[in-house]
Amino acid sequence: MPDEPKTLDPTARPATTTVPGAATAPPGAAVAGDSPARARAQRWTLGLVTVGLVLAALNLRPAITSLGALLEEVSADLHMSGTVAGVLTSVPPLCFAVFGITAPRLARRFGPAAVVCAGMAAIFAGLVLRPLAGGTVGFLAASALALMGIAVSNVLMPVIVKRYFPDRIGSMTGLYSMALALGTSVAAAATVPMTAALGGDWRIGLGVWAAVAALAVLPWLPLVRDRDRATPDSGTTAGSATSAATSATSATGTTAAATAAPRITRSRTAWALGCYFGLQATGAYITMGWMPQIFRDSGVPASTAGVLLAVTMVMGVPLAFVIPRLATRMKNQGPIVVALGLCGLAGYTGLFLAPAGGAWVWAVLLGVSNCSFPLALTMIGMRSRTGAGVVRLSAFAQSVGYLISIPGPLLVGVLYQHSGGWGLPIALMGGLMVPQMIVGTLAGRDRTVEDES
């Protein structure tokens, strides 16, 4: 892969504004000497960002899991084959890879908050247009619009956390990961019964989620112009060791950022993190796209299959808050990687041997395994010392990861159609857990991409 062009942190100040060794406050953080009015405004900003993060996270998966719950009805109405349905389930990672790589450039030009605001608006527009599609092409195009918004927001969530909450990366990553899991599970569980209650039309069942997306736009509107107030590299207290280190790094200004920029592709940790992100995303999107169908084909009613997917997703609500906090307290995150991977391997084994008999157990195990996602996001924030590094590492790891994950859902659809059953696809899913544990252990080592550059 060619080296990246030299880039600057989208929110960084000029080097002349930072005193070497001095801690600088993130946007919204109160500092000594602030007037009461300014302190209130800063607290309001942090509160608004928190609400925005939660609402944005709630909308990062319903476009996908609501479709997974109604995939059979959508496929029948739009006359999709198993292969075409597999393509449909591969669209999310494709869009995340293609559009996610543009997030740093957009953030440099417009500011990360403005880009997230636009991303939420794109999700809303896509969810409104998707039920109006009269064929597969229109449906895919509307889905791609929503997924484009999800893609840029995915990449910038760690950047927003690093910028506004540099001393609380674990807890804030856990908060929005928990909200993401909640939105994912609610969409999976509620879509089928809600569709039935509204007359049984899948178009209405999918379109309802546009209302939730509309709410997510609102808190970001006042933050659109908040892009030049402070560096994301800084800490919040002068007594913090990490604050001092990152402030000293900020003091080197644009030179340090530019020097590190082209070298991320030479970092083994960055590549390991990208591969880990890709393999966990492969499992997640196969699960979200196909698991309800696996259960339905084994004799489980459609409504129960949706609830089983919701159980899988809802496991991330408590664990997505606990795991990032635990990960930030460990120098090496490898043990967490292995524990989550073993849960996934056990879940797929059970799904292979007795999909209906132990359905609830397999759903729980796969839900625990899917918490590799918040772990990967936390490691992105930990594997770079600077905000500029987090921007590039987030875009690199997620774009590489989603490119890796594209063939998985499509291959599952092809294997299902041509083998006539789920044995071979489930064996593939389980087999992928082994390399996921290997590269995740490498990504979890106590080092940063700057060290390797």
Short mmCIF file of C-alpha atoms in Angstrom, two decimals:
data_model
loop_
_atom_site.label_atom_id
_atom_site.label_comp_id
_atom_site.label_asym_id
_atom_site.label_seq_id
_atom_site.Cartn_x
_atom_site.Cartn_y
_atom_site.Cartn_z
CA MET A 1 0.00 0.00 0.00
CA PRO A 2 1.47 3.41 -0.89
CA ASP A 3 2.44 5.80 1.86
CA GLU A 4 -0.21 8.29 2.89
CA PRO A 5 0.29 11.99 2.04
CA LYS A 6 1.43 14.22 4.83
CA THR A 7 -1.57 15.44 6.77
CA LEU A 8 -2.32 17.55 9.79
CA ASP A 9 -4.57 16.90 12.75
CA PRO A 10 -7.99 18.27 11.76
CA THR A 11 -8.37 19.99 15.12
CA ALA A 12 -4.78 20.92 15.94
CA ARG A 13 -3.65 24.43 16.83
CA PRO A 14 -0.52 25.93 15.31
CA ALA A 15 2.61 24.86 17.17
CA THR A 16 3.23 28.37 18.46
CA THR A 17 0.19 28.21 20.73
CA THR A 18 1.42 25.27 22.80
CA VAL A 19 4.08 25.56 25.49
CA PRO A 20 6.33 22.47 25.69
CA GLY A 21 5.49 20.35 28.69
CA ALA A 22 2.36 22.28 29.60
CA ALA A 23 -0.99 20.55 29.72
CA THR A 24 -3.69 22.16 27.60
CA ALA A 25 -7.38 21.63 28.11
CA PRO A 26 -9.60 19.93 25.57
CA PRO A 27 -12.63 21.70 24.12
CA GLY A 28 -15.17 22.29 26.84
CA ALA A 29 -12.86 21.59 29.78
CA ALA A 30 -12.74 24.24 32.47
CA VAL A 31 -9.30 25.66 33.28
CA ALA A 32 -8.01 27.97 35.99
CA GLY A 33 -9.01 31.59 35.42
CA ASP A 34 -12.14 30.85 33.42
CA SER A 35 -15.10 33.11 34.15
CA PRO A 36 -18.23 31.42 35.55
CA ALA A 37 -20.04 32.08 32.26
CA ARG A 38 -17.25 30.49 30.23
CA ALA A 39 -17.09 27.53 32.61
CA ARG A 40 -20.85 26.99 32.21
CA ALA A 41 -20.51 27.21 28.44
CA GLN A 42 -17.72 24.65 28.50
CA ARG A 43 -19.73 22.27 30.65
CA TRP A 44 -22.67 22.72 28.27
CA THR A 45 -20.42 21.85 25.33
CA LEU A 46 -19.22 18.64 26.97
CA GLY A 47 -22.79 17.71 27.87
CA LEU A 48 -23.91 18.34 24.29
CA VAL A 49 -21.07 16.22 22.92
CA THR A 50 -22.01 13.41 25.31
CA VAL A 51 -25.65 13.49 24.17
CA GLY A 52 -24.51 13.67 20.55
CA LEU A 53 -22.22 10.66 20.98
CA VAL A 54 -24.99 8.57 22.51
CA LEU A 55 -27.60 9.48 19.88
CA ALA A 56 -25.11 9.00 17.05
CA ALA A 57 -24.11 5.59 18.39
CA LEU A 58 -27.76 4.53 18.66
CA ASN A 59 -28.05 5.09 14.89
CA LEU A 60 -24.88 3.35 13.72
CA ARG A 61 -26.47 -0.11 13.31
CA PRO A 62 -30.31 -0.06 13.00
CA ALA A 63 -30.01 0.42 9.23
CA ILE A 64 -28.27 -2.98 9.16
CA THR A 65 -29.94 -5.07 11.86
CA SER A 66 -33.47 -3.95 10.96
CA LEU A 67 -32.81 -5.24 7.45
CA GLY A 68 -31.37 -8.52 8.77
CA ALA A 69 -34.61 -9.19 10.66
CA LEU A 70 -36.70 -8.66 7.49
CA LEU A 71 -34.22 -9.97 4.92
CA GLU A 72 -36.49 -12.81 3.82
CA GLU A 73 -39.43 -10.47 3.18
CA VAL A 74 -37.26 -7.89 1.39
CA SER A 75 -35.59 -10.56 -0.74
CA ALA A 76 -38.93 -12.05 -1.77
CA ASP A 77 -40.53 -8.70 -2.59
CA LEU A 78 -37.53 -7.43 -4.59
CA HIS A 79 -36.90 -10.88 -6.18
CA MET A 80 -33.37 -11.34 -4.81
CA SER A 81 -31.49 -14.63 -5.08
CA GLY A 82 -29.33 -15.91 -2.22
CA THR A 83 -26.25 -14.52 -3.95
CA VAL A 84 -27.82 -11.08 -4.39
CA ALA A 85 -28.92 -11.12 -0.75
CA GLY A 86 -25.31 -11.93 0.11
CA VAL A 87 -24.23 -8.88 -1.89
CA LEU A 88 -26.73 -6.82 0.11
CA THR A 89 -25.20 -7.99 3.39
CA SER A 90 -21.75 -7.11 2.01
CA VAL A 91 -22.74 -3.51 1.23
CA PRO A 92 -22.15 -2.24 4.81
CA PRO A 93 -18.45 -3.13 5.03
CA LEU A 94 -17.91 -2.01 1.41
CA CYS A 95 -19.37 1.42 2.17
CA PHE A 96 -17.45 1.62 5.44
CA ALA A 97 -14.17 0.92 3.64
CA VAL A 98 -14.78 3.26 0.69
CA PHE A 99 -16.27 6.21 2.57
CA GLY A 100 -14.49 5.75 5.89
CA ILE A 101 -11.12 6.59 4.33
CA THR A 102 -12.47 10.03 3.40
CA ALA A 103 -13.30 10.93 7.00
CA PRO A 104 -9.88 12.43 7.94
CA ARG A 105 -9.83 14.70 4.89
CA LEU A 106 -13.40 15.84 5.54
CA ALA A 107 -12.60 16.41 9.22
CA ARG A 108 -9.57 18.53 8.35
CA ARG A 109 -11.68 20.74 6.13
CA PHE A 110 -14.93 21.01 8.04
CA GLY A 111 -14.16 19.77 11.56
CA PRO A 112 -15.08 16.34 13.00
CA ALA A 113 -18.33 17.52 14.62
CA ALA A 114 -19.60 18.95 11.31
CA VAL A 115 -18.80 15.71 9.51
CA VAL A 116 -20.60 13.62 12.13
CA CYS A 117 -23.60 15.97 11.82
CA ALA A 118 -23.61 15.44 8.04
CA GLY A 119 -23.26 11.70 8.63
CA MET A 120 -26.36 11.62 10.80
CA ALA A 121 -28.25 13.57 8.11
CA ALA A 122 -27.14 11.03 5.48
CA ILE A 123 -28.39 8.16 7.65
CA PHE A 124 -31.75 9.90 7.99
CA ALA A 125 -32.02 10.49 4.24
CA GLY A 126 -31.07 6.92 3.36
CA LEU A 127 -33.57 5.41 5.78
CA VAL A 128 -36.32 7.65 4.39
CA LEU A 129 -35.53 6.76 0.76
CA ARG A 130 -34.93 3.03 1.19
CA PRO A 131 -38.58 2.01 1.72
CA LEU A 132 -39.55 4.04 -1.36
CA ALA A 133 -37.28 2.00 -3.66
CA GLY A 134 -39.09 0.02 -6.34
CA GLY A 135 -36.26 -2.39 -7.11
CA THR A 136 -32.96 -3.83 -5.95
CA VAL A 137 -30.80 -1.07 -7.44
CA GLY A 138 -32.73 1.73 -5.76
CA PHE A 139 -32.78 -0.17 -2.49
CA LEU A 140 -29.00 -0.64 -2.62
CA ALA A 141 -28.43 3.03 -3.50
CA ALA A 142 -30.54 4.27 -0.58
CA SER A 143 -28.84 1.79 1.75
CA ALA A 144 -25.45 3.03 0.54
CA LEU A 145 -26.40 6.62 1.39
CA ALA A 146 -27.25 5.67 4.96
CA LEU A 147 -24.15 3.53 5.22
CA MET A 148 -21.99 6.39 3.93
CA GLY A 149 -23.13 8.43 6.93
CA ILE A 150 -22.43 5.52 9.24
CA ALA A 151 -18.96 5.07 7.72
CA VAL A 152 -17.64 8.56 8.37
CA SER A 153 -19.22 8.64 11.82
CA ASN A 154 -17.65 5.27 12.67
CA VAL A 155 -14.19 6.61 11.94
CA LEU A 156 -14.66 9.90 13.79
CA MET A 157 -16.19 8.56 17.01
CA PRO A 158 -12.75 7.74 18.52
CA VAL A 159 -11.52 11.13 17.29
CA ILE A 160 -14.36 12.97 19.04
CA VAL A 161 -13.66 11.04 22.25
CA LYS A 162 -9.92 11.74 22.07
CA ARG A 163 -10.57 15.43 21.44
CA TYR A 164 -13.19 16.21 24.07
CA PHE A 165 -12.44 13.51 26.68
CA PRO A 166 -8.70 12.67 26.42
CA ASP A 167 -8.54 11.55 30.05
CA ARG A 168 -11.64 9.35 29.80
CA ILE A 169 -11.08 7.37 26.62
CA GLY A 170 -12.11 4.05 28.18
CA SER A 171 -15.29 5.25 29.85
CA MET A 172 -16.49 7.39 26.93
CA THR A 173 -15.68 4.67 24.40
CA GLY A 174 -17.64 2.31 26.62
CA LEU A 175 -20.57 4.73 26.76
CA TYR A 176 -21.01 5.10 23.03
CA SER A 177 -20.22 1.42 22.43
CA MET A 178 -22.97 0.59 24.91
CA ALA A 179 -25.37 2.92 23.09
CA LEU A 180 -24.34 1.35 19.78
CA ALA A 181 -25.09 -2.13 21.12
CA LEU A 182 -28.43 -0.92 22.49
CA GLY A 183 -29.48 0.54 19.14
CA THR A 184 -28.36 -2.62 17.38
CA SER A 185 -30.29 -4.95 19.67
CA VAL A 186 -33.47 -2.87 19.82
CA ALA A 187 -33.62 -2.68 16.02
CA ALA A 188 -33.12 -6.43 15.76
CA ALA A 189 -35.77 -7.28 18.36
CA ALA A 190 -38.40 -4.65 17.60
CA THR A 191 -38.43 -4.54 13.80
CA VAL A 192 -40.46 -7.71 13.17
CA PRO A 193 -43.18 -7.17 15.82
CA MET A 194 -43.33 -3.46 15.01
CA THR A 195 -43.75 -4.28 11.31
CA ALA A 196 -46.57 -6.69 12.15
CA ALA A 197 -48.27 -4.09 14.35
CA LEU A 198 -48.09 -1.52 11.55
CA GLY A 199 -49.77 -3.75 8.99
CA GLY A 200 -47.06 -6.20 7.99
CA ASP A 201 -45.41 -4.05 5.29
CA TRP A 202 -41.63 -4.34 5.51
CA ARG A 203 -41.28 -0.86 3.98
CA ILE A 204 -42.97 0.72 6.98
CA GLY A 205 -41.00 -1.45 9.38
CA LEU A 206 -37.70 -0.26 7.91
CA GLY A 207 -38.79 3.35 7.46
CA VAL A 208 -39.67 3.87 11.12
CA TRP A 209 -35.98 4.01 12.02
CA ALA A 210 -35.60 7.27 10.08
CA ALA A 211 -37.35 9.06 12.96
CA VAL A 212 -34.62 7.96 15.37
CA ALA A 213 -31.96 9.14 12.93
CA ALA A 214 -33.59 12.58 12.72
CA LEU A 215 -33.11 13.05 16.46
CA ALA A 216 -29.40 12.30 16.17
CA VAL A 217 -28.82 15.29 13.90
CA LEU A 218 -29.99 17.86 16.45
CA PRO A 219 -27.23 17.87 19.13
CA TRP A 220 -24.49 18.17 16.49
CA LEU A 221 -25.91 21.33 14.89
CA PRO A 222 -24.55 23.71 17.59
CA LEU A 223 -21.16 21.97 17.35
CA VAL A 224 -20.71 22.36 13.59
CA ARG A 225 -18.36 25.35 13.93
CA ASP A 226 -16.45 23.94 16.91
CA ARG A 227 -13.32 22.78 15.12
CA ASP A 228 -10.40 25.05 16.00
CA ARG A 229 -10.62 25.45 19.76
CA ALA A 230 -7.98 23.04 21.03
CA THR A 231 -5.87 20.07 20.19
CA PRO A 232 -7.13 16.55 20.75
CA ASP A 233 -3.67 15.59 21.87
CA SER A 234 -3.90 17.37 25.16
CA GLY A 235 -4.91 16.05 28.52
CA THR A 236 -7.17 17.63 31.05
CA THR A 237 -5.02 17.93 34.15
CA ALA A 238 -1.45 19.06 34.63
CA GLY A 239 -0.87 16.25 37.06
CA SER A 240 -1.57 13.53 34.53
CA ALA A 241 1.45 11.80 33.07
CA THR A 242 -0.34 11.24 29.83
CA SER A 243 -1.32 14.90 29.71
CA ALA A 244 2.31 15.94 29.98
CA ALA A 245 3.41 13.49 27.34
CA THR A 246 0.75 14.41 24.86
CA SER A 247 1.18 18.14 25.48
CA ALA A 248 4.88 17.81 24.83
CA THR A 249 4.07 16.00 21.64
CA SER A 250 1.67 18.79 20.67
CA ALA A 251 4.46 21.29 21.20
CA THR A 252 6.35 19.90 18.24
CA GLY A 253 3.49 21.24 16.15
CA THR A 254 2.96 20.46 12.54
CA THR A 255 6.41 19.00 12.08
CA ALA A 256 5.72 16.02 14.34
CA ALA A 257 2.30 15.43 12.80
CA ALA A 258 3.65 15.58 9.30
CA THR A 259 6.59 13.34 10.13
CA ALA A 260 4.35 10.61 11.55
CA ALA A 261 1.69 10.88 8.86
CA PRO A 262 3.27 8.91 5.97
CA ARG A 263 4.61 6.11 8.18
CA ILE A 264 1.47 4.50 9.55
CA THR A 265 1.48 1.97 6.72
CA ARG A 266 4.88 0.77 8.00
CA SER A 267 3.56 0.02 11.46
CA ARG A 268 3.02 -3.66 12.27
CA THR A 269 0.64 -2.67 15.04
CA ALA A 270 -1.49 -0.64 12.61
CA TRP A 271 -1.71 -3.60 10.22
CA ALA A 272 -2.47 -6.03 13.04
CA LEU A 273 -5.18 -3.70 14.31
CA GLY A 274 -6.62 -3.35 10.80
CA CYS A 275 -6.72 -7.14 10.35
CA TYR A 276 -8.28 -7.62 13.78
CA PHE A 277 -10.88 -4.99 13.03
CA GLY A 278 -11.61 -6.69 9.70
CA LEU A 279 -12.03 -10.19 11.10
CA GLN A 280 -14.28 -9.07 13.96
CA ALA A 281 -16.32 -7.01 11.48
CA THR A 282 -16.64 -10.08 9.24
CA GLY A 283 -18.16 -12.05 12.10
CA ALA A 284 -20.38 -9.15 13.17
CA TYR A 285 -21.88 -8.51 9.73
CA ILE A 286 -22.37 -12.19 9.01
CA THR A 287 -24.16 -12.44 12.35
CA MET A 288 -26.32 -9.34 11.78
CA GLY A 289 -27.13 -10.27 8.20
CA TRP A 290 -27.60 -14.04 8.39
CA MET A 291 -28.15 -15.25 11.96
CA PRO A 292 -31.93 -14.71 11.95
CA GLN A 293 -32.15 -16.68 8.70
CA ILE A 294 -30.04 -19.51 10.18
CA PHE A 295 -32.46 -19.82 13.08
CA ARG A 296 -35.53 -19.53 10.84
CA ASP A 297 -34.24 -22.31 8.59
CA SER A 298 -33.75 -24.52 11.65
CA GLY A 299 -37.43 -24.13 12.58
CA VAL A 300 -37.35 -21.10 14.87
CA PRO A 301 -40.26 -18.64 14.28
CA ALA A 302 -39.38 -15.34 12.62
CA SER A 303 -40.21 -13.24 15.69
CA THR A 304 -38.11 -15.47 17.94
CA ALA A 305 -35.23 -15.36 15.46
CA GLY A 306 -35.29 -11.57 15.67
CA VAL A 307 -35.26 -11.73 19.46
CA LEU A 308 -32.29 -14.14 19.35
CA LEU A 309 -30.38 -11.63 17.24
CA ALA A 310 -31.37 -8.96 19.74
CA VAL A 311 -29.99 -11.12 22.57
CA THR A 312 -26.71 -11.36 20.68
CA MET A 313 -26.59 -7.61 20.20
CA VAL A 314 -27.79 -6.67 23.69
CA MET A 315 -24.86 -8.51 25.28
CA GLY A 316 -22.83 -5.55 24.11
CA VAL A 317 -24.80 -3.12 26.28
CA PRO A 318 -23.12 -3.96 29.61
CA LEU A 319 -19.96 -5.50 28.17
CA ALA A 320 -19.26 -2.62 25.80
CA PHE A 321 -19.01 -0.39 28.85
CA VAL A 322 -16.95 -2.79 30.96
CA ILE A 323 -14.47 -4.07 28.36
CA PRO A 324 -13.02 -0.69 27.27
CA ARG A 325 -12.54 0.35 30.90
CA LEU A 326 -10.84 -2.97 31.64
CA ALA A 327 -8.70 -2.70 28.49
CA THR A 328 -7.36 0.74 29.42
CA ARG A 329 -6.20 -0.67 32.77
CA MET A 330 -4.16 -3.41 31.07
CA LYS A 331 -0.86 -2.92 29.29
CA ASN A 332 -1.60 -5.85 26.98
CA GLN A 333 -5.12 -6.50 25.73
CA GLY A 334 -4.25 -9.93 24.31
CA PRO A 335 -5.99 -11.93 27.09
CA ILE A 336 -9.28 -10.11 26.41
CA VAL A 337 -8.90 -10.83 22.67
CA VAL A 338 -8.45 -14.55 23.32
CA ALA A 339 -11.34 -14.77 25.80
CA LEU A 340 -13.75 -13.13 23.36
CA GLY A 341 -12.51 -15.30 20.51
CA LEU A 342 -13.06 -18.52 22.46
CA CYS A 343 -16.65 -17.46 23.18
CA GLY A 344 -17.19 -16.97 19.45
CA LEU A 345 -15.64 -20.34 18.62
CA ALA A 346 -17.92 -22.06 21.16
CA GLY A 347 -20.97 -20.22 19.81
CA TYR A 348 -20.33 -21.21 16.21
CA THR A 349 -19.67 -24.80 17.24
CA GLY A 350 -23.03 -24.94 18.98
CA LEU A 351 -24.73 -23.28 16.01
CA PHE A 352 -23.22 -25.99 13.78
CA LEU A 353 -24.25 -28.92 15.98
CA ALA A 354 -27.67 -27.86 17.34
CA PRO A 355 -28.84 -24.47 16.01
CA ALA A 356 -32.37 -24.68 17.45
CA GLY A 357 -31.72 -26.82 20.53
CA GLY A 358 -29.27 -24.44 22.19
CA ALA A 359 -30.26 -21.28 20.35
CA TRP A 360 -30.31 -19.02 23.40
CA VAL A 361 -26.89 -20.19 24.59
CA TRP A 362 -25.32 -19.69 21.15
CA ALA A 363 -26.88 -16.23 20.91
CA VAL A 364 -25.31 -15.23 24.24
CA LEU A 365 -21.88 -16.61 23.35
CA LEU A 366 -21.85 -14.87 19.98
CA GLY A 367 -22.97 -11.67 21.68
CA VAL A 368 -19.99 -11.82 24.02
CA SER A 369 -17.70 -12.47 21.05
CA ASN A 370 -19.09 -9.45 19.20
CA CYS A 371 -17.71 -7.22 21.95
CA SER A 372 -14.46 -7.40 20.02
CA PHE A 373 -15.76 -4.24 18.34
CA PRO A 374 -15.56 -1.89 21.35
CA LEU A 375 -12.25 -3.52 22.26
CA ALA A 376 -10.90 -2.68 18.79
CA LEU A 377 -12.10 0.91 19.11
CA THR A 378 -10.43 1.22 22.50
CA MET A 379 -7.16 -0.12 21.14
CA ILE A 380 -7.29 2.47 18.35
CA GLY A 381 -7.30 5.18 21.00
CA MET A 382 -4.49 3.48 22.94
CA ARG A 383 -2.15 2.65 20.08
CA SER A 384 -1.32 6.28 19.30
CA ARG A 385 0.00 9.01 21.57
CA THR A 386 -1.51 11.94 19.66
CA GLY A 387 -4.88 13.05 18.36
CA ALA A 388 -3.42 13.32 14.88
CA GLY A 389 -2.25 9.72 15.17
CA VAL A 390 -5.68 8.56 16.32
CA VAL A 391 -7.31 10.21 13.29
CA ARG A 392 -5.01 8.41 10.87
CA LEU A 393 -4.98 5.13 12.77
CA SER A 394 -8.78 5.10 13.05
CA ALA A 395 -9.22 5.73 9.32
CA PHE A 396 -6.50 3.24 8.39
CA ALA A 397 -7.58 0.42 10.70
CA GLN A 398 -11.28 0.75 9.93
CA SER A 399 -10.85 1.14 6.17
CA VAL A 400 -8.44 -1.80 5.93
CA GLY A 401 -10.66 -3.77 8.29
CA TYR A 402 -13.85 -3.20 6.38
CA LEU A 403 -12.13 -4.06 3.09
CA ILE A 404 -11.12 -7.37 4.66
CA SER A 405 -14.68 -7.98 5.85
CA ILE A 406 -16.39 -7.43 2.48
CA PRO A 407 -16.12 -11.02 1.11
CA GLY A 408 -17.42 -12.70 4.29
CA PRO A 409 -21.19 -12.07 4.10
CA LEU A 410 -21.16 -12.53 0.31
CA LEU A 411 -19.29 -15.84 0.61
CA VAL A 412 -21.77 -17.05 3.22
CA GLY A 413 -24.64 -16.34 0.81
CA VAL A 414 -22.92 -18.16 -2.04
CA LEU A 415 -22.05 -21.19 0.13
CA TYR A 416 -25.59 -21.32 1.49
CA GLN A 417 -27.14 -21.22 -1.96
CA HIS A 418 -24.85 -23.82 -3.53
CA SER A 419 -24.43 -26.21 -0.58
CA GLY A 420 -28.11 -26.19 0.33
CA GLY A 421 -27.51 -25.79 4.05
CA TRP A 422 -25.74 -23.88 6.78
CA GLY A 423 -23.05 -26.41 7.76
CA LEU A 424 -20.32 -25.07 5.47
CA PRO A 425 -21.02 -21.36 6.10
CA ILE A 426 -21.01 -21.86 9.89
CA ALA A 427 -17.75 -23.83 9.68
CA LEU A 428 -16.24 -20.87 7.83
CA MET A 429 -17.44 -18.46 10.53
CA GLY A 430 -15.93 -20.57 13.29
CA GLY A 431 -12.65 -21.03 11.43
CA LEU A 432 -12.15 -17.28 11.12
CA MET A 433 -12.03 -16.94 14.90
CA VAL A 434 -8.53 -18.47 15.00
CA PRO A 435 -6.73 -15.82 12.91
CA GLN A 436 -8.81 -13.16 14.68
CA MET A 437 -7.33 -14.20 18.02
CA ILE A 438 -3.81 -14.23 16.57
CA VAL A 439 -3.84 -10.75 15.01
CA GLY A 440 -5.79 -9.33 17.96
CA THR A 441 -3.07 -10.51 20.34
CA LEU A 442 -0.48 -8.76 18.17
CA ALA A 443 -2.56 -5.56 18.09
CA GLY A 444 -2.96 -5.66 21.87
CA ARG A 445 0.74 -5.36 22.65
CA ASP A 446 1.85 -2.36 24.70
CA ARG A 447 3.22 -0.08 21.98
CA THR A 448 2.14 2.81 19.77
CA VAL A 449 2.36 3.41 16.03
CA GLU A 450 4.72 6.32 16.74
CA ASP A 451 7.16 3.92 18.40
CA GLU A 452 7.22 1.75 15.29
CA SER A 453 7.53 4.73 12.98
#
